[in-house]
Amino acid sequence: MNAIETKELTKRYKDLTAVDNLELEVRQGELFALLGVNGAGKTTTIKMLSGLTKPTAGDALLLGRSVVREPEAVKRLIAVSPQETAVAPKLSVAENLELMARISGADRSEAARRIDALCEQLSLDQVRRKAAGKLSGGWQRRLSIAMALVLEPKILFLDEPTLGLDVLARAELWELIRSLKGEMTVILTTHYMEEAEALSDRIGVMGKGRLTAVGTAEALKQRVGAATLEEAFIRLAKEAAK
Amino acid sequence: MKQTLLLSRRTAKELLRDPLTVIFGLGFPLVVLGLLSAIQANVPVPLFLPEKLTPGITVFGLSFMTLFSALLVSRDRCSALLLRLYTTPLRPAHYIFGYLLPMLPIALAQTALCYAFGLVLGLPWSVSLLPAVLLNLPAALVFISLGLLCGSLLNDKQVGGVCGALLTNLSAWLSGIWFDVGLVGGAFKTLAEILPFYHAVELQRAAYAGTLSGALPHLWIVLAWAAVLTAAAVWAFLRQMRKN
């Protein structure tokens, strides 16, 4: 069974078709990057897949569960780390993690177990008692991803996880994201081509609400005869815009 | 219920750990109460007698709950914390009660503290103090709902201007705490009598005085406003939730 399978997934806003009959398949355990220029339909696709907005037509199955007919079941399978840091600023790191774990249904001891494991895995122990709002941008991003991971999702959506971070903080987060490979399915949206190339198993390029190309970074480069992924992306994005 | 409690605990922690809550929510009303009591001691003004002023200040203090609740909701929206929570199996009622419920005991504690300080400053002790504190609940609901409404519609910068400056001043002027709205008369008095702020203050004064007949007409109006504003806050919250 695929982790994600969309069938003619469509979202229209009045005159605008943000996502147009999208057909996408993501395998279990895969790290799949979704690329596209602004307005290509990435965010709307993620919103439909994560139950934030209902499709106008079509459907998406997440591990066999329909986002249209079983949105509650889908929400129990996924976690989202939004583009913004999305933390409770006056709560400590541990309290933020506990909040999310308990919301997902974990009891106190199960939440404590998950928090201990995550703090160790993500090296959050040193800031565990610190208020989230007092952390640096890099640490807040790390916490933001941890808040998604503490839900123990089967499918994780990472929206621009390294946006605005310095080189060191970005490298640390890349390492963290790489460590998730195989443990869960990860859908990554990013504007950084080197990030998509370094982290993902396959890349999907969206344009005008449709998936215009899918493949490994190498396959996409070969397809358009480009030397770099950035060059390939620009050509594919221009093709999609025609 | 468990989910509501989890969110309520988080709301309470966010509020009580914010210096803004302590400074404006508790400190500022007490400072105003102290200053006006000092003025009253030197230049007696009937409106600033402890039994008139203290109940009024308890309502004035509640106006800061609007700012706190609006800021919390708008910040949660702008930081995408709410967006993150919308992807969990929580239901709309969990969010709304999660914000609303913990603010009510904080508002009551604020009212009790104002009365306690009033007693220190010369407010005569009365057995009506406890019912007076409890009868500030409808007014607390008015101010908190107004905050949830603004927080659902405005961003955090707009909230600072609208709730921090405009609403706090407007509710104070139209409340009859600082001057008799009857002395201004005309449209100002009519507006004050339509809005809940004046009635919230009169309700507190009557409750402290222990006159049920004096309190009831104001209580119904404040309760009606509380119902309308709570419904509006729920509508606005659900609307922004759908928009996300």
GROMACS .gro file of C-alpha atoms in nm:
model
  486
    1MET     CA    1   0.000   0.000   0.000
    2ASN     CA    2   0.125   0.348  -0.084
    3ALA     CA    3   0.157   0.604   0.193
    4ILE     CA    4  -0.021   0.863  -0.022
    5GLU     CA    5  -0.232   0.815  -0.329
    6THR     CA    6  -0.434   1.099  -0.477
    7LYS     CA    7  -0.709   1.047  -0.731
    8GLU     CA    8  -0.805   1.347  -0.942
    9LEU     CA    9  -0.754   1.564  -0.634
   10THR     CA   10  -0.888   1.910  -0.710
   11LYS     CA   11  -0.934   2.235  -0.520
   12ARG     CA   12  -1.108   2.535  -0.669
   13TYR     CA   13  -1.149   2.878  -0.511
   14LYS     CA   14  -1.417   3.062  -0.711
   15ASP     CA   15  -1.246   3.119  -1.049
   16LEU     CA   16  -0.906   2.985  -0.944
   17THR     CA   17  -0.814   2.616  -0.969
   18ALA     CA   18  -0.535   2.581  -0.714
   19VAL     CA   19  -0.496   2.204  -0.755
   20ASP     CA   20  -0.612   2.045  -1.078
   21ASN     CA   21  -0.682   1.669  -1.097
   22LEU     CA   22  -0.365   1.585  -0.909
   23GLU     CA   23  -0.243   1.227  -0.941
   24LEU     CA   24   0.035   1.159  -0.693
   25GLU     CA   25   0.176   0.844  -0.537
   26VAL     CA   26   0.422   0.840  -0.248
   27ARG     CA   27   0.562   0.512  -0.122
   28GLN     CA   28   0.583   0.419   0.247
   29GLY     CA   29   0.908   0.525   0.413
   30GLU     CA   30   0.993   0.755   0.124
   31LEU     CA   31   1.117   1.113   0.164
   32PHE     CA   32   0.933   1.297  -0.110
   33ALA     CA   33   1.004   1.661  -0.191
   34LEU     CA   34   0.734   1.874  -0.347
   35LEU     CA   35   0.871   2.166  -0.544
   36GLY     CA   36   0.700   2.447  -0.728
   37VAL     CA   37   0.700   2.820  -0.771
   38ASN     CA   38   0.468   3.029  -0.552
   39GLY     CA   39   0.107   2.957  -0.647
   40ALA     CA   40   0.193   2.619  -0.802
   41GLY     CA   41  -0.045   2.442  -0.563
   42LYS     CA   42   0.199   2.287  -0.312
   43THR     CA   43   0.049   2.444  -0.003
   44THR     CA   44  -0.308   2.368  -0.108
   45THR     CA   45  -0.209   2.007  -0.177
   46ILE     CA   46  -0.052   1.975   0.169
   47LYS     CA   47  -0.359   2.139   0.325
   48MET     CA   48  -0.587   1.884   0.160
   49LEU     CA   49  -0.364   1.592   0.252
   50SER     CA   50  -0.345   1.704   0.615
   51GLY     CA   51  -0.719   1.762   0.650
   52LEU     CA   52  -0.696   2.141   0.678
   53THR     CA   53  -0.911   2.198   0.372
   54LYS     CA   54  -1.159   1.978   0.188
   55PRO     CA   55  -1.104   1.891  -0.178
   56THR     CA   56  -1.357   2.031  -0.424
   57ALA     CA   57  -1.336   1.704  -0.617
   58GLY     CA   58  -1.137   1.383  -0.613
   59ASP     CA   59  -0.986   1.218  -0.309
   60ALA     CA   60  -0.660   1.128  -0.142
   61LEU     CA   61  -0.586   0.807   0.044
   62LEU     CA   62  -0.332   0.818   0.324
   63LEU     CA   63  -0.236   0.461   0.413
   64GLY     CA   64  -0.573   0.363   0.271
   65ARG     CA   65  -0.774   0.625   0.464
   66SER     CA   66  -0.973   0.882   0.267
   67VAL     CA   67  -0.927   1.251   0.347
   68VAL     CA   68  -1.286   1.305   0.230
   69ARG     CA   69  -1.465   1.025   0.413
   70GLU     CA   70  -1.231   0.963   0.711
   71PRO     CA   71  -1.061   1.294   0.798
   72GLU     CA   72  -1.042   1.206   1.169
   73ALA     CA   73  -0.865   0.877   1.093
   74VAL     CA   74  -0.625   1.059   0.860
   75LYS     CA   75  -0.543   1.310   1.134
   76ARG     CA   76  -0.434   1.023   1.360
   77LEU     CA   77  -0.180   0.911   1.099
   78ILE     CA   78  -0.014   1.241   1.023
   79ALA     CA   79   0.174   1.531   1.178
   80VAL     CA   80   0.256   1.868   1.030
   81SER     CA   81   0.548   2.095   1.102
   82PRO     CA   82   0.435   2.428   0.955
   83GLN     CA   83   0.657   2.683   0.787
   84GLU     CA   84   0.623   2.910   1.092
   85THR     CA   85   0.777   2.787   1.417
   86ALA     CA   86   0.432   2.711   1.567
   87VAL     CA   87   0.534   2.671   1.931
   88ALA     CA   88   0.368   2.787   2.254
   89PRO     CA   89   0.619   3.058   2.355
   90LYS     CA   90   0.568   3.065   2.732
   91LEU     CA   91   0.574   2.687   2.769
   92SER     CA   92   0.905   2.510   2.813
   93VAL     CA   93   1.037   2.273   2.547
   94ALA     CA   94   0.922   1.973   2.751
   95GLU     CA   95   0.579   2.129   2.812
   96ASN     CA   96   0.531   2.195   2.439
   97LEU     CA   97   0.613   1.834   2.364
   98GLU     CA   98   0.388   1.709   2.644
   99LEU     CA   99   0.098   1.919   2.516
  100MET     CA  100   0.122   1.763   2.171
  101ALA     CA  101   0.177   1.409   2.303
  102ARG     CA  102  -0.121   1.429   2.539
  103ILE     CA  103  -0.344   1.579   2.269
  104SER     CA  104  -0.264   1.277   2.053
  105GLY     CA  105  -0.400   1.056   2.331
  106ALA     CA  106  -0.082   0.952   2.512
  107ASP     CA  107  -0.115   0.923   2.890
  108ARG     CA  108   0.131   1.097   3.122
  109SER     CA  109   0.384   0.813   3.138
  110GLU     CA  110   0.369   0.743   2.764
  111ALA     CA  111   0.415   1.117   2.697
  112ALA     CA  112   0.717   1.122   2.930
  113ARG     CA  113   0.869   0.823   2.748
  114ARG     CA  114   0.825   0.990   2.408
  115ILE     CA  115   0.965   1.322   2.535
  116ASP     CA  116   1.273   1.156   2.687
  117ALA     CA  117   1.340   0.966   2.364
  118LEU     CA  118   1.294   1.274   2.145
  119CYS     CA  119   1.503   1.501   2.366
  120GLU     CA  120   1.785   1.252   2.338
  121GLN     CA  121   1.742   1.191   1.964
  122LEU     CA  122   1.720   1.561   1.881
  123SER     CA  123   1.967   1.679   2.148
  124LEU     CA  124   1.695   1.888   2.309
  125ASP     CA  125   1.799   1.794   2.663
  126GLN     CA  126   2.010   2.106   2.708
  127VAL     CA  127   1.709   2.335   2.643
  128ARG     CA  128   1.441   2.108   2.787
  129ARG     CA  129   1.337   2.347   3.068
  130LYS     CA  130   1.377   2.665   2.863
  131ALA     CA  131   1.075   2.864   2.746
  132ALA     CA  132   1.021   2.797   2.375
  133GLY     CA  133   0.990   3.169   2.299
  134LYS     CA  134   1.342   3.230   2.434
  135LEU     CA  135   1.508   2.979   2.199
  136SER     CA  136   1.704   3.077   1.889
  137GLY     CA  137   1.546   3.028   1.545
  138GLY     CA  138   1.735   2.702   1.490
  139TRP     CA  139   1.628   2.554   1.822
  140GLN     CA  140   1.268   2.663   1.765
  141ARG     CA  141   1.266   2.482   1.429
  142ARG     CA  142   1.410   2.174   1.596
  143LEU     CA  143   1.139   2.194   1.862
  144SER     CA  144   0.876   2.248   1.593
  145ILE     CA  145   0.979   1.925   1.421
  146ALA     CA  146   0.996   1.748   1.758
  147MET     CA  147   0.638   1.862   1.828
  148ALA     CA  148   0.533   1.685   1.510
  149LEU     CA  149   0.743   1.375   1.583
  150VAL     CA  150   0.608   1.337   1.937
  151LEU     CA  151   0.275   1.245   1.777
  152GLU     CA  152   0.455   0.938   1.635
  153PRO     CA  153   0.305   0.993   1.290
  154LYS     CA  154   0.316   0.751   0.999
  155ILE     CA  155   0.332   1.045   0.757
  156LEU     CA  156   0.512   1.369   0.838
  157PHE     CA  157   0.466   1.693   0.646
  158LEU     CA  158   0.757   1.934   0.670
  159ASP     CA  159   0.677   2.272   0.522
  160GLU     CA  160   0.991   2.476   0.450
  161PRO     CA  161   1.168   2.333   0.757
  162THR     CA  162   1.490   2.532   0.717
  163LEU     CA  163   1.350   2.864   0.596
  164GLY     CA  164   1.551   3.156   0.733
  165LEU     CA  165   1.809   2.943   0.915
  166ASP     CA  166   2.183   2.997   0.900
  167VAL     CA  167   2.410   2.739   0.733
  168LEU     CA  168   2.500   2.557   1.054
  169ALA     CA  169   2.145   2.530   1.181
  170ARG     CA  170   2.035   2.413   0.836
  171ALA     CA  171   2.302   2.142   0.826
  172GLU     CA  172   2.193   2.019   1.170
  173LEU     CA  173   1.831   2.001   1.060
  174TRP     CA  174   1.925   1.817   0.742
  175GLU     CA  175   2.096   1.558   0.956
  176LEU     CA  176   1.785   1.528   1.167
  177ILE     CA  177   1.556   1.493   0.864
  178ARG     CA  178   1.785   1.231   0.712
  179SER     CA  179   1.762   1.030   1.034
  180LEU     CA  180   1.384   1.004   0.982
  181LYS     CA  181   1.422   0.826   0.650
  182GLY     CA  182   1.271   0.483   0.653
  183GLU     CA  183   1.104   0.540   0.992
  184MET     CA  184   0.812   0.727   0.841
  185THR     CA  185   0.700   0.879   0.515
  186VAL     CA  186   0.813   1.240   0.489
  187ILE     CA  187   0.667   1.500   0.254
  188LEU     CA  188   0.897   1.799   0.230
  189THR     CA  189   0.816   2.129   0.065
  190THR     CA  190   1.107   2.361   0.008
  191HIS     CA  191   1.234   2.641  -0.211
  192TYR     CA  192   1.594   2.528  -0.164
  193MET     CA  193   1.696   2.298  -0.452
  194GLU     CA  194   2.006   2.174  -0.274
  195GLU     CA  195   1.785   2.074   0.018
  196ALA     CA  196   1.550   1.874  -0.202
  197GLU     CA  197   1.843   1.707  -0.377
  198ALA     CA  198   2.031   1.627  -0.056
  199LEU     CA  199   1.738   1.487   0.135
  200SER     CA  200   1.474   1.338  -0.089
  201ASP     CA  201   1.436   0.999  -0.252
  202ARG     CA  202   1.210   1.146  -0.520
  203ILE     CA  203   1.102   1.492  -0.619
  204GLY     CA  204   0.770   1.609  -0.759
  205VAL     CA  205   0.750   1.939  -0.946
  206MET     CA  206   0.415   2.117  -0.941
  207GLY     CA  207   0.295   2.388  -1.175
  208LYS     CA  208  -0.050   2.537  -1.227
  209GLY     CA  209  -0.193   2.292  -0.976
  210ARG     CA  210  -0.067   1.984  -1.160
  211LEU     CA  211   0.224   1.749  -1.108
  212THR     CA  212   0.441   1.817  -1.411
  213ALA     CA  213   0.735   1.589  -1.332
  214VAL     CA  214   0.825   1.320  -1.079
  215GLY     CA  215   1.149   1.134  -1.028
  216THR     CA  216   1.483   1.131  -0.856
  217ALA     CA  217   1.692   1.449  -0.876
  218GLU     CA  218   1.914   1.272  -1.130
  219ALA     CA  219   1.618   1.161  -1.342
  220LEU     CA  220   1.476   1.514  -1.350
  221LYS     CA  221   1.810   1.659  -1.457
  222GLN     CA  222   1.846   1.398  -1.732
  223ARG     CA  223   1.491   1.456  -1.851
  224VAL     CA  224   1.559   1.818  -1.947
  225GLY     CA  225   1.934   1.785  -2.001
  226ALA     CA  226   2.024   2.013  -1.712
  227ALA     CA  227   2.347   2.013  -1.516
  228THR     CA  228   2.189   2.107  -1.185
  229LEU     CA  229   1.856   2.047  -1.016
  230GLU     CA  230   1.798   2.422  -1.003
  231GLU     CA  231   1.838   2.445  -1.380
  232ALA     CA  232   1.610   2.146  -1.428
  233PHE     CA  233   1.352   2.297  -1.197
  234ILE     CA  234   1.355   2.632  -1.380
  235ARG     CA  235   1.299   2.458  -1.716
  236LEU     CA  236   1.024   2.236  -1.575
  237ALA     CA  237   0.857   2.531  -1.401
  238LYS     CA  238   0.866   2.735  -1.723
  239GLU     CA  239   0.723   2.439  -1.917
  240ALA     CA  240   0.442   2.411  -1.665
  241ALA     CA  241   0.366   2.781  -1.686
  242LYS     CA  242   0.310   2.766  -2.067
  243MET     CA  243  -1.306   1.697   2.828
  244LYS     CA  244  -0.945   1.578   2.866
  245GLN     CA  245  -0.844   1.766   2.552
  246THR     CA  246  -1.016   2.084   2.674
  247LEU     CA  247  -0.831   2.057   3.006
  248LEU     CA  248  -0.499   2.014   2.827
  249LEU     CA  249  -0.557   2.327   2.621
  250SER     CA  250  -0.694   2.513   2.925
  251ARG     CA  251  -0.380   2.435   3.124
  252ARG     CA  252  -0.170   2.565   2.838
  253THR     CA  253  -0.379   2.886   2.816
  254ALA     CA  254  -0.344   2.945   3.190
  255LYS     CA  255   0.034   2.894   3.178
  256GLU     CA  256   0.073   3.128   2.880
  257LEU     CA  257  -0.125   3.399   3.057
  258LEU     CA  258   0.018   3.370   3.405
  259ARG     CA  259   0.377   3.355   3.281
  260ASP     CA  260   0.332   3.672   3.077
  261PRO     CA  261   0.453   3.983   3.265
  262LEU     CA  262   0.186   4.180   3.073
  263THR     CA  263  -0.083   3.989   3.263
  264VAL     CA  264   0.069   4.064   3.599
  265ILE     CA  265   0.149   4.429   3.525
  266PHE     CA  266  -0.174   4.529   3.350
  267GLY     CA  267  -0.413   4.266   3.474
  268LEU     CA  268  -0.331   4.289   3.841
  269GLY     CA  269  -0.088   4.573   3.907
  270PHE     CA  270  -0.243   4.854   3.702
  271PRO     CA  271  -0.601   4.834   3.841
  272LEU     CA  272  -0.460   4.826   4.194
  273VAL     CA  273  -0.240   5.130   4.127
  274VAL     CA  274  -0.541   5.320   3.985
  275LEU     CA  275  -0.748   5.216   4.284
  276GLY     CA  276  -0.477   5.339   4.519
  277LEU     CA  277  -0.433   5.672   4.339
  278LEU     CA  278  -0.802   5.750   4.316
  279SER     CA  279  -0.851   5.653   4.680
  280ALA     CA  280  -0.575   5.899   4.770
  281ILE     CA  281  -0.748   6.171   4.566
  282GLN     CA  282  -1.076   6.086   4.736
  283ALA     CA  283  -0.910   6.120   5.077
  284ASN     CA  284  -0.793   6.473   4.992
  285VAL     CA  285  -1.073   6.598   4.768
  286PRO     CA  286  -1.391   6.399   4.833
  287VAL     CA  287  -1.576   6.306   4.514
  288PRO     CA  288  -1.893   6.095   4.556
  289LEU     CA  289  -1.805   5.879   4.255
  290PHE     CA  290  -1.470   5.789   4.412
  291LEU     CA  291  -1.611   5.671   4.744
  292PRO     CA  292  -1.467   5.321   4.806
  293GLU     CA  293  -1.807   5.152   4.769
  294LYS     CA  294  -1.852   5.314   4.425
  295LEU     CA  295  -1.492   5.310   4.306
  296THR     CA  296  -1.384   4.956   4.400
  297PRO     CA  297  -1.668   4.775   4.218
  298GLY     CA  298  -1.595   4.998   3.916
  299ILE     CA  299  -1.226   4.914   3.920
  300THR     CA  300  -1.306   4.541   3.925
  301VAL     CA  301  -1.482   4.593   3.591
  302PHE     CA  302  -1.203   4.819   3.460
  303GLY     CA  303  -0.954   4.542   3.542
  304LEU     CA  304  -1.155   4.298   3.333
  305SER     CA  305  -1.106   4.514   3.024
  306PHE     CA  306  -0.746   4.391   3.019
  307MET     CA  307  -0.876   4.035   2.983
  308THR     CA  308  -0.991   4.140   2.636
  309LEU     CA  309  -0.635   4.234   2.547
  310PHE     CA  310  -0.488   3.914   2.693
  311SER     CA  311  -0.734   3.678   2.525
  312ALA     CA  312  -0.712   3.860   2.190
  313LEU     CA  313  -0.332   3.860   2.197
  314LEU     CA  314  -0.315   3.491   2.282
  315VAL     CA  315  -0.549   3.385   2.001
  316SER     CA  316  -0.397   3.616   1.740
  317ARG     CA  317  -0.042   3.509   1.831
  318ASP     CA  318  -0.143   3.144   1.811
  319ARG     CA  319  -0.286   3.214   1.467
  320CYS     CA  320   0.012   3.414   1.342
  321SER     CA  321   0.269   3.167   1.478
  322ALA     CA  322   0.071   2.880   1.314
  323LEU     CA  323   0.040   2.699   1.645
  324LEU     CA  324  -0.334   2.682   1.581
  325LEU     CA  325  -0.268   2.554   1.229
  326ARG     CA  326  -0.057   2.275   1.378
  327LEU     CA  327  -0.334   2.190   1.626
  328TYR     CA  328  -0.596   2.189   1.347
  329THR     CA  329  -0.415   1.891   1.194
  330THR     CA  330  -0.471   1.690   1.516
  331PRO     CA  331  -0.802   1.521   1.599
  332LEU     CA  332  -0.911   1.811   1.826
  333ARG     CA  333  -1.261   1.951   1.770
  334PRO     CA  334  -1.367   2.319   1.754
  335ALA     CA  335  -1.524   2.305   2.102
  336HIS     CA  336  -1.188   2.197   2.249
  337TYR     CA  337  -1.022   2.515   2.122
  338ILE     CA  338  -1.299   2.754   2.223
  339PHE     CA  339  -1.338   2.617   2.576
  340GLY     CA  340  -0.962   2.572   2.599
  341TYR     CA  341  -0.922   2.948   2.564
  342LEU     CA  342  -1.234   3.057   2.749
  343LEU     CA  343  -1.251   2.842   3.062
  344PRO     CA  344  -0.912   2.917   3.223
  345MET     CA  345  -0.965   3.290   3.179
  346LEU     CA  346  -1.278   3.293   3.394
  347PRO     CA  347  -1.105   3.193   3.724
  348ILE     CA  348  -0.822   3.434   3.644
  349ALA     CA  349  -1.083   3.711   3.601
  350LEU     CA  350  -1.249   3.615   3.929
  351ALA     CA  351  -0.913   3.614   4.108
  352GLN     CA  352  -0.847   3.961   3.967
  353THR     CA  353  -1.185   4.082   4.096
  354ALA     CA  354  -1.124   3.929   4.440
  355LEU     CA  355  -0.782   4.093   4.458
  356CYS     CA  356  -0.930   4.434   4.371
  357TYR     CA  357  -1.187   4.397   4.649
  358ALA     CA  358  -0.918   4.278   4.893
  359PHE     CA  359  -0.708   4.586   4.814
  360GLY     CA  360  -1.023   4.798   4.838
  361LEU     CA  361  -1.076   4.666   5.193
  362VAL     CA  362  -0.721   4.770   5.280
  363LEU     CA  363  -0.797   5.118   5.143
  364GLY     CA  364  -1.114   5.158   5.347
  365LEU     CA  365  -1.391   4.973   5.163
  366PRO     CA  366  -1.638   4.865   5.432
  367TRP     CA  367  -1.654   4.488   5.478
  368SER     CA  368  -1.977   4.335   5.352
  369VAL     CA  369  -2.119   3.986   5.328
  370SER     CA  370  -2.217   4.082   4.973
  371LEU     CA  371  -1.853   4.071   4.866
  372LEU     CA  372  -1.860   3.704   4.767
  373PRO     CA  373  -2.175   3.731   4.553
  374ALA     CA  374  -2.033   4.052   4.407
  375VAL     CA  375  -1.718   3.867   4.298
  376LEU     CA  376  -1.925   3.587   4.143
  377LEU     CA  377  -2.157   3.836   3.974
  378ASN     CA  378  -1.859   3.971   3.783
  379LEU     CA  379  -1.856   3.644   3.584
  380PRO     CA  380  -2.101   3.765   3.315
  381ALA     CA  381  -1.891   4.080   3.267
  382ALA     CA  382  -1.577   3.864   3.254
  383LEU     CA  383  -1.742   3.659   2.980
  384VAL     CA  384  -1.824   3.981   2.792
  385PHE     CA  385  -1.462   4.100   2.797
  386ILE     CA  386  -1.305   3.759   2.730
  387SER     CA  387  -1.541   3.685   2.440
  388LEU     CA  388  -1.469   4.027   2.297
  389GLY     CA  389  -1.100   3.932   2.310
  390LEU     CA  390  -1.158   3.595   2.140
  391LEU     CA  391  -1.360   3.776   1.873
  392CYS     CA  392  -1.084   4.032   1.808
  393GLY     CA  393  -0.812   3.766   1.826
  394SER     CA  394  -0.994   3.562   1.560
  395LEU     CA  395  -1.035   3.859   1.326
  396LEU     CA  396  -0.720   4.068   1.377
  397ASN     CA  397  -0.347   4.004   1.372
  398ASP     CA  398  -0.138   4.060   1.684
  399LYS     CA  399  -0.032   4.414   1.584
  400GLN     CA  400  -0.391   4.517   1.518
  401VAL     CA  401  -0.498   4.359   1.847
  402GLY     CA  402  -0.251   4.581   2.034
  403GLY     CA  403  -0.414   4.893   1.889
  404VAL     CA  404  -0.777   4.787   1.895
  405CYS     CA  405  -0.791   4.600   2.226
  406GLY     CA  406  -0.496   4.762   2.406
  407ALA     CA  407  -0.585   5.122   2.333
  408LEU     CA  408  -0.927   5.166   2.175
  409LEU     CA  409  -1.141   4.912   2.359
  410THR     CA  410  -0.980   4.970   2.699
  411ASN     CA  411  -1.046   5.343   2.672
  412LEU     CA  412  -1.388   5.310   2.516
  413SER     CA  413  -1.510   5.064   2.777
  414ALA     CA  414  -1.369   5.286   3.053
  415TRP     CA  415  -1.534   5.608   2.926
  416LEU     CA  416  -1.867   5.441   2.870
  417SER     CA  417  -1.867   5.260   3.204
  418GLY     CA  418  -1.946   5.541   3.444
  419ILE     CA  419  -1.646   5.456   3.660
  420TRP     CA  420  -1.461   5.782   3.609
  421PHE     CA  421  -1.751   6.021   3.554
  422ASP     CA  422  -2.129   6.008   3.560
  423VAL     CA  423  -2.244   5.929   3.204
  424GLY     CA  424  -2.566   6.115   3.289
  425LEU     CA  425  -2.367   6.439   3.317
  426VAL     CA  426  -2.260   6.403   2.953
  427GLY     CA  427  -2.609   6.300   2.850
  428GLY     CA  428  -2.742   6.279   2.495
  429ALA     CA  429  -2.605   6.020   2.254
  430PHE     CA  430  -2.314   5.940   2.489
  431LYS     CA  431  -2.551   5.836   2.767
  432THR     CA  432  -2.772   5.642   2.524
  433LEU     CA  433  -2.469   5.457   2.387
  434ALA     CA  434  -2.342   5.383   2.738
  435GLU     CA  435  -2.682   5.239   2.830
  436ILE     CA  436  -2.691   5.022   2.519
  437LEU     CA  437  -2.341   4.877   2.565
  438PRO     CA  438  -2.260   4.636   2.851
  439PHE     CA  439  -1.982   4.830   3.029
  440TYR     CA  440  -2.199   5.076   3.224
  441HIS     CA  441  -2.435   4.794   3.325
  442ALA     CA  442  -2.143   4.576   3.437
  443VAL     CA  443  -2.029   4.855   3.671
  444GLU     CA  444  -2.381   4.924   3.803
  445LEU     CA  445  -2.429   4.550   3.852
  446GLN     CA  446  -2.112   4.536   4.065
  447ARG     CA  447  -2.210   4.842   4.267
  448ALA     CA  448  -2.556   4.699   4.336
  449ALA     CA  449  -2.414   4.354   4.411
  450TYR     CA  450  -2.166   4.498   4.660
  451ALA     CA  451  -2.445   4.704   4.816
  452GLY     CA  452  -2.647   4.381   4.842
  453THR     CA  453  -2.947   4.516   4.653
  454LEU     CA  454  -3.075   4.237   4.433
  455SER     CA  455  -3.349   4.452   4.281
  456GLY     CA  456  -3.086   4.705   4.178
  457ALA     CA  457  -2.860   4.437   4.034
  458LEU     CA  458  -3.108   4.233   3.830
  459PRO     CA  459  -3.193   4.480   3.549
  460HIS     CA  460  -2.821   4.527   3.482
  461LEU     CA  461  -2.751   4.154   3.514
  462TRP     CA  462  -2.993   4.067   3.232
  463ILE     CA  463  -2.833   4.320   2.999
  464VAL     CA  464  -2.479   4.201   3.076
  465LEU     CA  465  -2.589   3.838   3.034
  466ALA     CA  466  -2.750   3.920   2.699
  467TRP     CA  467  -2.429   4.088   2.581
  468ALA     CA  468  -2.224   3.795   2.710
  469ALA     CA  469  -2.440   3.556   2.505
  470VAL     CA  470  -2.419   3.771   2.191
  471LEU     CA  471  -2.043   3.823   2.216
  472THR     CA  472  -1.974   3.457   2.296
  473ALA     CA  473  -2.178   3.355   1.990
  474ALA     CA  474  -1.990   3.611   1.779
  475ALA     CA  475  -1.654   3.487   1.911
  476VAL     CA  476  -1.743   3.125   1.831
  477TRP     CA  477  -1.856   3.229   1.480
  478ALA     CA  478  -1.534   3.427   1.417
  479PHE     CA  479  -1.315   3.148   1.551
  480LEU     CA  480  -1.483   2.884   1.334
  481ARG     CA  481  -1.461   3.116   1.034
  482GLN     CA  482  -1.085   3.163   1.068
  483MET     CA  483  -1.051   2.790   1.133
  484ARG     CA  484  -1.227   2.713   0.803
  485LYS     CA  485  -1.016   2.973   0.623
  486ASN     CA  486  -0.702   2.790   0.737
   0.00000   0.00000   0.00000
